[in-house]
Coordinates of C-alpha atoms in Angstrom, one line a residue:
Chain A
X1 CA 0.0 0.0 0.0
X2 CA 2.5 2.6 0.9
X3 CA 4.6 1.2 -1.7
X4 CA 2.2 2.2 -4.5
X5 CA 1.6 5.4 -2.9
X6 CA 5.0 6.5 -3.1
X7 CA 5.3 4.9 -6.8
X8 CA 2.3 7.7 -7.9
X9 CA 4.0 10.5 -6.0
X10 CA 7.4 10.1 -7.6
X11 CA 5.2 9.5 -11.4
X12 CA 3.5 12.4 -10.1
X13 CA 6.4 14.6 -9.5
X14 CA 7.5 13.4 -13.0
X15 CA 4.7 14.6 -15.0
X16 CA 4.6 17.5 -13.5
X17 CA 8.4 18.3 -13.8
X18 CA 7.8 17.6 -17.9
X19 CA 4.4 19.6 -18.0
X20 CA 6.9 22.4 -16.6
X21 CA 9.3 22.2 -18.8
X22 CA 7.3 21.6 -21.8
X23 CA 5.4 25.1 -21.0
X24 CA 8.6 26.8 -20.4
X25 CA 9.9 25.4 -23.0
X26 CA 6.7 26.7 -25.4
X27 CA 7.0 30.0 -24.1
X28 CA 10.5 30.5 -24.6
X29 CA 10.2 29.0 -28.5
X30 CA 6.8 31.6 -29.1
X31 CA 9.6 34.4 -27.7
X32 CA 12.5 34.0 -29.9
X33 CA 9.9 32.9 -32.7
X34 CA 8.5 36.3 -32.6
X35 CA 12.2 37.8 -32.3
X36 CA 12.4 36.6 -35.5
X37 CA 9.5 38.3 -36.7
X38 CA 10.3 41.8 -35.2
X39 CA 14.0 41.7 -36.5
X40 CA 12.3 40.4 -40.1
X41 CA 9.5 43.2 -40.1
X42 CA 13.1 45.8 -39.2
X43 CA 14.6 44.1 -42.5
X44 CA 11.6 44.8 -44.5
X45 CA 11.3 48.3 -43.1
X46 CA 15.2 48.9 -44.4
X47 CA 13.9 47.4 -48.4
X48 CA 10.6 49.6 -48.3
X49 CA 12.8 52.6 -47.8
X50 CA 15.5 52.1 -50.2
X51 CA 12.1 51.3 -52.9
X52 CA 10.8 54.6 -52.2
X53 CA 14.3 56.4 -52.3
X54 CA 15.2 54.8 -56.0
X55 CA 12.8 56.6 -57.8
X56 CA 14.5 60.3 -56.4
X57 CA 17.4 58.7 -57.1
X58 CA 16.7 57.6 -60.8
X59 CA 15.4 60.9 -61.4
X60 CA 18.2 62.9 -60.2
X61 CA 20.6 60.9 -62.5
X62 CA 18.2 60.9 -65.4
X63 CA 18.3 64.9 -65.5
X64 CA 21.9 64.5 -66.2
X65 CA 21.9 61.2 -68.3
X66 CA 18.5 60.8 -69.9
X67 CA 19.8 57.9 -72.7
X68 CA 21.0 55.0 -70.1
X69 CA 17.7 53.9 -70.6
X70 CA 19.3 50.0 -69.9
X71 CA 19.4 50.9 -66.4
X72 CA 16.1 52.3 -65.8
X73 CA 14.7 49.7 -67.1
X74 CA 17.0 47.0 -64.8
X75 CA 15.7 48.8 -61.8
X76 CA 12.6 49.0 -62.8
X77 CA 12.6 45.7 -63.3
X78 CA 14.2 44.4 -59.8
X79 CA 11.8 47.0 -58.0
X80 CA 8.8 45.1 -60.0
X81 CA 10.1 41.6 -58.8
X82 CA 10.8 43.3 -55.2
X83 CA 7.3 43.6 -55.3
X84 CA 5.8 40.5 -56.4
X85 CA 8.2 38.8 -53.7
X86 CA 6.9 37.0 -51.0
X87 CA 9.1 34.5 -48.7
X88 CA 12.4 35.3 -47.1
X89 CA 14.1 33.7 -49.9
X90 CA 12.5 35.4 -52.8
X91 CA 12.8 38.8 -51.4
X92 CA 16.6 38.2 -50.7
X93 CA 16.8 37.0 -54.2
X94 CA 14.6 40.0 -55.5
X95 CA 16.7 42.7 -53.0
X96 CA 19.7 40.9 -54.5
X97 CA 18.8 42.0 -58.1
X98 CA 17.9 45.3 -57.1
X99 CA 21.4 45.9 -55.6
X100 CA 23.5 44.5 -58.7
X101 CA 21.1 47.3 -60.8
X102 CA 22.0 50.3 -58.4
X103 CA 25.4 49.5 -58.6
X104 CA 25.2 49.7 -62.5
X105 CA 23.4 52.8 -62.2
X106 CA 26.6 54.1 -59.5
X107 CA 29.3 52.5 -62.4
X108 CA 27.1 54.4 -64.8
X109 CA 27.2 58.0 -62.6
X110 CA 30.9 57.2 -62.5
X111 CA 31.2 58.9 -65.9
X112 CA 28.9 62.7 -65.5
X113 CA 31.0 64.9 -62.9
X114 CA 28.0 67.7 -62.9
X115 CA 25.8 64.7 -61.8
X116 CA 28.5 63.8 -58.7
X117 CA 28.7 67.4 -58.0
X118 CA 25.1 68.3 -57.7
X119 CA 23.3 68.6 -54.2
X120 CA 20.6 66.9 -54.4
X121 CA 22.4 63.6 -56.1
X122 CA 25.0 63.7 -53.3
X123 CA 22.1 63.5 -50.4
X124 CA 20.2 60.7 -52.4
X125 CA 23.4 59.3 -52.1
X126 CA 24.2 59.4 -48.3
X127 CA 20.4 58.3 -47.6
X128 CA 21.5 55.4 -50.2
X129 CA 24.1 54.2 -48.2
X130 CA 23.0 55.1 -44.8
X131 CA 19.8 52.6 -46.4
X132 CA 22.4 50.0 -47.6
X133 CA 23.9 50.2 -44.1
X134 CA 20.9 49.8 -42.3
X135 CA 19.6 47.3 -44.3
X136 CA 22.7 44.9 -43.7
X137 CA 22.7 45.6 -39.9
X138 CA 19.1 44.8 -39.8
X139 CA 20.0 41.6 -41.5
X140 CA 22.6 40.7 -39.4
X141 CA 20.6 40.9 -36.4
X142 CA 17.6 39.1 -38.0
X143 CA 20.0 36.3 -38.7
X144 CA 21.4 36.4 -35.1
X145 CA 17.8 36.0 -34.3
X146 CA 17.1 33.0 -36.8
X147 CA 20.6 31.3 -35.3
X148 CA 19.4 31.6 -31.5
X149 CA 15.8 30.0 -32.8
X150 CA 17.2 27.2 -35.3
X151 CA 19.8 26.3 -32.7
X152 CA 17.5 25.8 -30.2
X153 CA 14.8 23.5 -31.7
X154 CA 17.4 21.2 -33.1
X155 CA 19.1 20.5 -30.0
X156 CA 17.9 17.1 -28.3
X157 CA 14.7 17.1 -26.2
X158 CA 13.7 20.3 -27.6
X159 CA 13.7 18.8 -31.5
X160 CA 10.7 16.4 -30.5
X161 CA 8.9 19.2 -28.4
X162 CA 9.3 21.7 -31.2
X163 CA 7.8 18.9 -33.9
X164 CA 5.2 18.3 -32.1
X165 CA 4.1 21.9 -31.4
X166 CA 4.3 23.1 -34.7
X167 CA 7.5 24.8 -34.9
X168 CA 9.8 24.5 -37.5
X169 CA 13.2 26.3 -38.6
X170 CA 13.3 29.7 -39.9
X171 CA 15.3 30.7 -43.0
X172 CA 18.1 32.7 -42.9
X173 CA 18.3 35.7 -45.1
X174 CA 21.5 34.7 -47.5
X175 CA 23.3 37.4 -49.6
X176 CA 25.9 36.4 -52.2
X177 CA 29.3 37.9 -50.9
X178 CA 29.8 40.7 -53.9
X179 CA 26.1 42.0 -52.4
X180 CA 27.7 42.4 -49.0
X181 CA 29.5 45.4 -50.0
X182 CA 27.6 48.6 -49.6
X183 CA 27.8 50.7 -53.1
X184 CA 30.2 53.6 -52.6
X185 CA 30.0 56.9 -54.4
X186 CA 33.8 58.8 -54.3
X187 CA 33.4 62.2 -54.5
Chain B
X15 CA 27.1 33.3 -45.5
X16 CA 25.8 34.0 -42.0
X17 CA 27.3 37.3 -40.2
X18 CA 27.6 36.5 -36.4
X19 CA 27.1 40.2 -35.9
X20 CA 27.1 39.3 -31.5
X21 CA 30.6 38.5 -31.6
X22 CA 31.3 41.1 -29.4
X23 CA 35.4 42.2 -30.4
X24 CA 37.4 44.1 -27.8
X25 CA 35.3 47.1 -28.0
X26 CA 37.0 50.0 -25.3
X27 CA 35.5 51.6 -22.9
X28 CA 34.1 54.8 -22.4
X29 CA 35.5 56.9 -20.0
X30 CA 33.4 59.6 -20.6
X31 CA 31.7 61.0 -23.4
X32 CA 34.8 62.5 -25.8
X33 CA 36.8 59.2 -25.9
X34 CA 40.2 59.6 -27.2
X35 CA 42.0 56.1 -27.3
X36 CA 44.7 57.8 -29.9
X37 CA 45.8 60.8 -28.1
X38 CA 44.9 63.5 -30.6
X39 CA 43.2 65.7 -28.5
X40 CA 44.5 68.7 -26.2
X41 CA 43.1 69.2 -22.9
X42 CA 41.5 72.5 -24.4
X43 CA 39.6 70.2 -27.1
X44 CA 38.1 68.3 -24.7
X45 CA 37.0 70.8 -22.2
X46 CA 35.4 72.5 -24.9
X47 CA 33.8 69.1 -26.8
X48 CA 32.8 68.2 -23.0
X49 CA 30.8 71.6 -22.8
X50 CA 29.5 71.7 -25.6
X51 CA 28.0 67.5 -25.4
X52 CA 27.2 68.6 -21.6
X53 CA 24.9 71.4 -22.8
X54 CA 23.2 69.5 -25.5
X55 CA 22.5 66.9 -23.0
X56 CA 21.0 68.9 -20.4
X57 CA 19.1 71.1 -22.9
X58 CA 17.6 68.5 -25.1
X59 CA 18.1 65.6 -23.4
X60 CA 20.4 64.1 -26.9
X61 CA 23.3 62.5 -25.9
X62 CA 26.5 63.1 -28.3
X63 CA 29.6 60.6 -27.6
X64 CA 33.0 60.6 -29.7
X65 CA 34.9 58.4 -30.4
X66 CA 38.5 58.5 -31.4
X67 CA 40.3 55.0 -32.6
X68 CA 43.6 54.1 -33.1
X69 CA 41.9 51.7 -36.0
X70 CA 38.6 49.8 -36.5
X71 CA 40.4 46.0 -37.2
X72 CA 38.9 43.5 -39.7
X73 CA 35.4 45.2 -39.3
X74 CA 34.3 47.9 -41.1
X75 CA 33.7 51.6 -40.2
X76 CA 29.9 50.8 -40.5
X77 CA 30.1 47.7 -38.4
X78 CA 32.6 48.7 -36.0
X79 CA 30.4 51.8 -35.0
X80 CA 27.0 50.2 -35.0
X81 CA 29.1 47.6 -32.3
X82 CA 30.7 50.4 -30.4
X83 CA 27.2 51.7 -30.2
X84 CA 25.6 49.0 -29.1
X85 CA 27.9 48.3 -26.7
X86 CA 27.9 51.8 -25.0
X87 CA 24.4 52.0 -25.1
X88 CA 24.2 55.5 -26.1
X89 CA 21.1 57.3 -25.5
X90 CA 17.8 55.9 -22.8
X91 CA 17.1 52.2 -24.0
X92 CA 13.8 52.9 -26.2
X93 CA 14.5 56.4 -26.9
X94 CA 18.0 55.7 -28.5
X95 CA 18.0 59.3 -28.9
X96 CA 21.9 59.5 -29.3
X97 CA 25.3 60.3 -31.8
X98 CA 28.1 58.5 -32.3
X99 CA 31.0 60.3 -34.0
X100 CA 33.6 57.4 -34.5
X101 CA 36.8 58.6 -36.1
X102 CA 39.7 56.1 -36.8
X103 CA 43.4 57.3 -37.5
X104 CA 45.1 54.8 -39.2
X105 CA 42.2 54.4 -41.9
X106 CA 41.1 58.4 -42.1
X107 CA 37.7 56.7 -42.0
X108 CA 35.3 58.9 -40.3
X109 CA 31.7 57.4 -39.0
X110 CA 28.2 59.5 -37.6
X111 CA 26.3 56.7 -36.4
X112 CA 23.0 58.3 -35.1
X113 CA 20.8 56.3 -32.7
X114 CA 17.1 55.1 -33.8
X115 CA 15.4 57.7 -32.0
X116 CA 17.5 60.2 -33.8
X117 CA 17.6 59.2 -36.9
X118 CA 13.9 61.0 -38.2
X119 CA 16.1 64.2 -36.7
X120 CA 19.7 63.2 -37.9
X121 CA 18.6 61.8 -41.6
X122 CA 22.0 60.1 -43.2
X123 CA 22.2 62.9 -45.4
X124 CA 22.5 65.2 -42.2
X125 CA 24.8 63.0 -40.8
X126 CA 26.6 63.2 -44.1
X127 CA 26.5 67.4 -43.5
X128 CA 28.1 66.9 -40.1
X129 CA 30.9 65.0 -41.4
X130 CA 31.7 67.5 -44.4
X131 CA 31.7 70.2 -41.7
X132 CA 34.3 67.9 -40.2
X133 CA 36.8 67.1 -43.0
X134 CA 38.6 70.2 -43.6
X135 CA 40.2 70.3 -40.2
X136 CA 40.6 67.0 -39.7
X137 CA 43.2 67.5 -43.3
X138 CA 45.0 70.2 -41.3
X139 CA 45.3 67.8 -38.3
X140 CA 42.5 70.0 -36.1
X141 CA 40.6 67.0 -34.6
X142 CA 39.4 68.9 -31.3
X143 CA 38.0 71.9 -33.8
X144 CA 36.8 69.2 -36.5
X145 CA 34.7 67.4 -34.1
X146 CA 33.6 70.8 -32.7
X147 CA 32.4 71.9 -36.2
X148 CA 30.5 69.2 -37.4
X149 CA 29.3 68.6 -33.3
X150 CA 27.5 72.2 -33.8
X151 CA 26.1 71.4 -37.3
X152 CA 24.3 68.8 -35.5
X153 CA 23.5 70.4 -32.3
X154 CA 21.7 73.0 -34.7
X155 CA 19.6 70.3 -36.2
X156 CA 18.9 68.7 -32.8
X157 CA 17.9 72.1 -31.1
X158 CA 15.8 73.2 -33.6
X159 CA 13.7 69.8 -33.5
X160 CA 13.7 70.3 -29.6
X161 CA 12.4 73.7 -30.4
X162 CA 15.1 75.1 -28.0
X163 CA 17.5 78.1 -28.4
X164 CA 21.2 76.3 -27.6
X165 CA 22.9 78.2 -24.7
X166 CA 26.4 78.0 -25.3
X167 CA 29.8 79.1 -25.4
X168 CA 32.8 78.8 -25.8
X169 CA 35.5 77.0 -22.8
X170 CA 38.7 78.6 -24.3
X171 CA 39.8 81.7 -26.2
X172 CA 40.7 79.4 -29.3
X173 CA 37.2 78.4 -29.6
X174 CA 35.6 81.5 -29.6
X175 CA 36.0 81.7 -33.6
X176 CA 33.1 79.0 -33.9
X177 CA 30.6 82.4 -32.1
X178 CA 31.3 84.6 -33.8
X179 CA 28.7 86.8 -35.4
X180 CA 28.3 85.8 -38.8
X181 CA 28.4 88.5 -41.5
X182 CA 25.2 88.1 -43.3
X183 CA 22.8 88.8 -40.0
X184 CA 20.3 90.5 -42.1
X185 CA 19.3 86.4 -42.5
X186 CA 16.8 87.0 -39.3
X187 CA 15.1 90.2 -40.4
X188 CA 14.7 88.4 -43.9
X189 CA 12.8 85.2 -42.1
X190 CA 10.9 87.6 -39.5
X191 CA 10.0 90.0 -43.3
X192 CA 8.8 86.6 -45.0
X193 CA 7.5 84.9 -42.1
X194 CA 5.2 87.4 -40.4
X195 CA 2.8 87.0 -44.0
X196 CA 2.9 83.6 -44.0
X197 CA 2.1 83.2 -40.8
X198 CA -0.8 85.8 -40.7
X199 CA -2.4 84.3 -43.9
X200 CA -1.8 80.7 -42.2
X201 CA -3.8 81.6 -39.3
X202 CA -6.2 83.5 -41.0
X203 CA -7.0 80.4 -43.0
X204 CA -7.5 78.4 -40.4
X205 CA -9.2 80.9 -38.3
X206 CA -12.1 81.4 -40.7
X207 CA -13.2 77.4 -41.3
X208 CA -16.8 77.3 -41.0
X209 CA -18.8 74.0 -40.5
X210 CA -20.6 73.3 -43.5
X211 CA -23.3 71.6 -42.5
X212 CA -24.5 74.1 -39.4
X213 CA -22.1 77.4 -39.5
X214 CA -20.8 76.5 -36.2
X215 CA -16.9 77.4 -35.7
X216 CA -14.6 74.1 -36.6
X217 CA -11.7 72.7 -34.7
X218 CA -8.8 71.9 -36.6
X219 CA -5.3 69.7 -36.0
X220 CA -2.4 69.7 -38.0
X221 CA -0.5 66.4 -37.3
X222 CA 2.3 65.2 -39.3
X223 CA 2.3 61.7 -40.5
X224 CA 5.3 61.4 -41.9
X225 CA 8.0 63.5 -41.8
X226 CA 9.6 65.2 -45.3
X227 CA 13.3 64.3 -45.8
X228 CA 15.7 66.4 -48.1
X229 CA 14.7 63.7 -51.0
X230 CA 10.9 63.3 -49.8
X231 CA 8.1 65.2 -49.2
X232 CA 6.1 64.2 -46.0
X233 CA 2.5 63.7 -45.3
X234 CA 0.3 65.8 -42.8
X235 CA -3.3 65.1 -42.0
X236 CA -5.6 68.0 -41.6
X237 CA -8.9 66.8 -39.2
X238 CA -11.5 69.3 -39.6
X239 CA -14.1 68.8 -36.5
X240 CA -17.5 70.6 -35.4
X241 CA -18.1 70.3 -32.2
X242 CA -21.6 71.7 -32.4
X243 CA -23.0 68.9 -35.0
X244 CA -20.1 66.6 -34.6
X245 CA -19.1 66.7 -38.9
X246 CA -16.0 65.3 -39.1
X247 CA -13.3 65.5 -42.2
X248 CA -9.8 64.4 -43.0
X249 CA -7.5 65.6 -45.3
X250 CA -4.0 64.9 -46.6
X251 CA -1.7 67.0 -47.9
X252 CA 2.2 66.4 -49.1
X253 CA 4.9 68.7 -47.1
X254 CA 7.1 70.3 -49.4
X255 CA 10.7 68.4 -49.5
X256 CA 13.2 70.2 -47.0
X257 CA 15.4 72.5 -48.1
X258 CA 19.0 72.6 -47.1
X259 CA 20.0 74.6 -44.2
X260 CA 22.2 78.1 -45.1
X261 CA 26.0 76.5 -45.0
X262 CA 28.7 79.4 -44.0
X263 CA 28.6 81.6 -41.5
X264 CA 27.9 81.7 -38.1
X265 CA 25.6 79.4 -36.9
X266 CA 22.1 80.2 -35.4
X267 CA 22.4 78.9 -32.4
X268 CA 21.2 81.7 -30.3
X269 CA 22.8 84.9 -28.4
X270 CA 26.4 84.3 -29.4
X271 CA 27.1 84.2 -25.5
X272 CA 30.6 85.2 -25.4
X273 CA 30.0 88.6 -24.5
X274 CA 27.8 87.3 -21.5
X275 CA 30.3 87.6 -18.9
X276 CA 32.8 84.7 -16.9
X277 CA 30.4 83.1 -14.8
X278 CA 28.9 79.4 -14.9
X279 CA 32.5 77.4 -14.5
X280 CA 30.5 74.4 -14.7
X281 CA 31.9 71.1 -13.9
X282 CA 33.5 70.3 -17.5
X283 CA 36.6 70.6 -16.4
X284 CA 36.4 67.9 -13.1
X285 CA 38.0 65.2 -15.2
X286 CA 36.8 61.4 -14.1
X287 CA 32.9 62.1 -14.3
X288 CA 32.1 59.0 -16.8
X289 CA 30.0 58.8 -19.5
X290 CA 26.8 61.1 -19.3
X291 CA 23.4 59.5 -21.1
X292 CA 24.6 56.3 -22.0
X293 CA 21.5 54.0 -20.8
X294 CA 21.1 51.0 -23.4
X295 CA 20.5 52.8 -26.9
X296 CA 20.9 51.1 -29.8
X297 CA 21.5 52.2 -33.5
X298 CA 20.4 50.0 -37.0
X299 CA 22.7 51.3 -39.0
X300 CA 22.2 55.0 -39.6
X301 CA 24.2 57.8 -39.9
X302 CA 26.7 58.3 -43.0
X303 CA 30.7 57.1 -43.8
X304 CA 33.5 59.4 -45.1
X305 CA 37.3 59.7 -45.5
X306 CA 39.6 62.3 -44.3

């Protein structure tokens, strides 16, 4: 009798150590999910505002250089794609394209001095960069947040918890190394 | 590729809010950088830190000073109303890194202003004066915003150049001429807004949605309410793009106070005081790069 008492009481304590743990463990995985989320909506933030600086920027450099139509119509282009792109993978792709045509439109600026020299082109130009800048802090810290949450759920207990509540791993936002670099106007 | 942006490098400590780990600056500089980031503080509640490295390592400029802000914490955490000026010797790169909170204040291509301001003395080897400069470009900025008149002054009889009056003063009778009509026909606009429905007298707010930029116009909202009948109307209406501040000069920055007597010694000079307004800021990023 006592026996089987003591047999519950220590099952008891069990379950009730593992119904702790599992709603600690929930909690912490809804946390750093949403982490994610903030740092993602910061990313997205960063794109919108470069989208809405291009089109100052195009037509600052098309009062100068009118016939490089090629390059309008890249940008156009990427901005259109940029648009249409929905997961993290098709708006790194599309935000990928759209920084390989502003760096043709920068080679492109390379070769009108009035264009460098004017006002307005040189503070599109610093809100460019200061964008670019952002926009790969953001992304580092959105990746730092999708590392802390993928780490997590793949280690041991956790990986059959996670499964089983219906979290899976977050992608990361790549960029291909030449993207890394922030374009760069010399004046 | 993955950047493990939390690697936390050996990042140096601040010992106060004008930093020099390369030795550049006098004792004069920093008395008057000190005074000048003390009265900023205290009168708009923006804290300015500098930061002068020997070099920024394998990082760059951009990442180093987003790090060094971070790990200062410059500016209230939440606020992040804050400035970091990061200038590195062997490199000649030069960084503003301005704080989230300051940043609709600061835009990059301010940032990129403060910096130019900068440049020329930093070629003649004037850091203390450089960092002075380009310090009051954006203590200009950051007062007007506040809506406050900067009181300030000079520490030392070298910096006294930087107050005085600037030639062209008739600047303030022009803005009072071309003001005082604006203003007049503004509020007489507003003034005379008459419900349409029952001829009652309508309240109106102004409130800016979002702000203009040098390179954008903003967005205000105009609500139009009765409180007699209770009709009720919104409108939107573009701000006109900002327009670049008058460069040369003095700067506007209030009664030129060096003619307002000895007094005030204020603590600037006590040395070993710490870092003032550093409280967990953070930056993402904005602010502007150059080269010396």
């Amino acid at each position: 009798m006592k026996k089987t008492a003591l047999v519950l009481l220590v099952i008891l304590g069990i379950v009730v150590l593992i119904g702790g743990w599992a709603i600690g463990s929930y909690n912490s995985l809804v946390r750093e999910n949403e982490a994610v989320d903030g740092q993602w909506a910061q990313v997205e933030n960063q794109l919108q505002r470069r989208n809405d600086l291009i089109p100052n920027l195009v037509s600052t450099v098309k009062g100068y250089a009118a016939h490089e139509e090629e390059v309008f119509t890249a940008i156009a282009d990427a901005r259109a794609k940029l648009a249409g792109a929905r997961t993290v993978d098709e708006r790194a792709a599309a935000a990928t394209e759209l920084e390989s045509a502003i760096s043709r439109l920068l080679v492109v600026v390379e070769n009108y001095p009035q264009l460098k020299a004017d006002a307005q082109f040189r503070a599109l130009m610093d809100e460019l960069a200061g964008t670019e800048n952002r926009l790969a802090t953001e992304r580092g810290r959105y990746n730092e947040a999708v590392r802390v949450f993928n780490s997590k759920i793949k280690q041991f207990p956790m990986v059959i918890f996670a499964r089983i509540a219906g979290f899976s791993e977050r992608a990361y936002y790549e960029v291909s190394p030449d993207a890394m670099t922030v374009p760069k106007v010399e004046f | 590729m993955v950047t493990a942006s939390s690697v936390f490098a050996a990042y140096p400590k601040a010992t106060g809010n004008i930093n020099d780990f390369a030795g550049v600056l006098t004792q004069e500089d920093k008395s008057n950088l000190e005074a000048l980031v003390n009265a900023v503080l205290d009168q708009t509640g923006v804290t300015f830190a500098v930061a002068i490295v020997k070099n920024h390592g394998d990082e760059s400029i951009e990442e180093y000073a987003v790090h060094l802000y971070e790990a200062w914490g410059i500016g209230k955490k939440g606020e992040d109303k804050g400035l970091l000026i990061v200038v590195s010797m062997d490199e000649h790169d030069l960084r503003a890194e301005v704080g989230y909170g300051l940043e609709p204040v600061i835009t990059d291509a301010r940032a990129g202003d403060v910096l130019d301001k900068m440049i020329p003395y930093f070629r003649d080897g004037e850091y203390g004066k450089g960092l002075y400069a380009g310090l009051l470009v954006a203590a200009d900025y950051v007062a007007r915003d506040a809506g406050v008149t900067l009181d300030l002054k000079a520490e030392s009889k070298e910096y006294e150049d930087f107050y005085v009056e600037s030639p062209d003063m008739p600047f303030g009778f022009l803005a009072l001429f071309l003001g005082l009509p604006v203003l007049a026909i503004a509020y007489f606009a507003i003034r005379g807004r008459r419900c349409p429905r029952c001829k009652g007298r309508l309240t109106v707010t102004d409130r800016v949605v979002q702000q203009a930029t040098y390179d954008a116009g903003g967005i205000a909202r105009t609500i139009l309410h009765c409180p007699k009948c209770g009709y009720h109307e919104e409108k939107e209406r573009r701000i006109s793009k900002l327009q670049r501040p008058p460069t040369g000069g003095g700067f506007p920055l209030g009664p030129g106070p060096f003619w307002g007597g000895s007094g005030r010694g204020g603590g600037s000079s006590g040395g070993f005081t710490g870092p003032r307004g550093f409280g967990g800021g953070r930056s993402g990023g904005g602010g502007a790069s150059r080269r010396w």
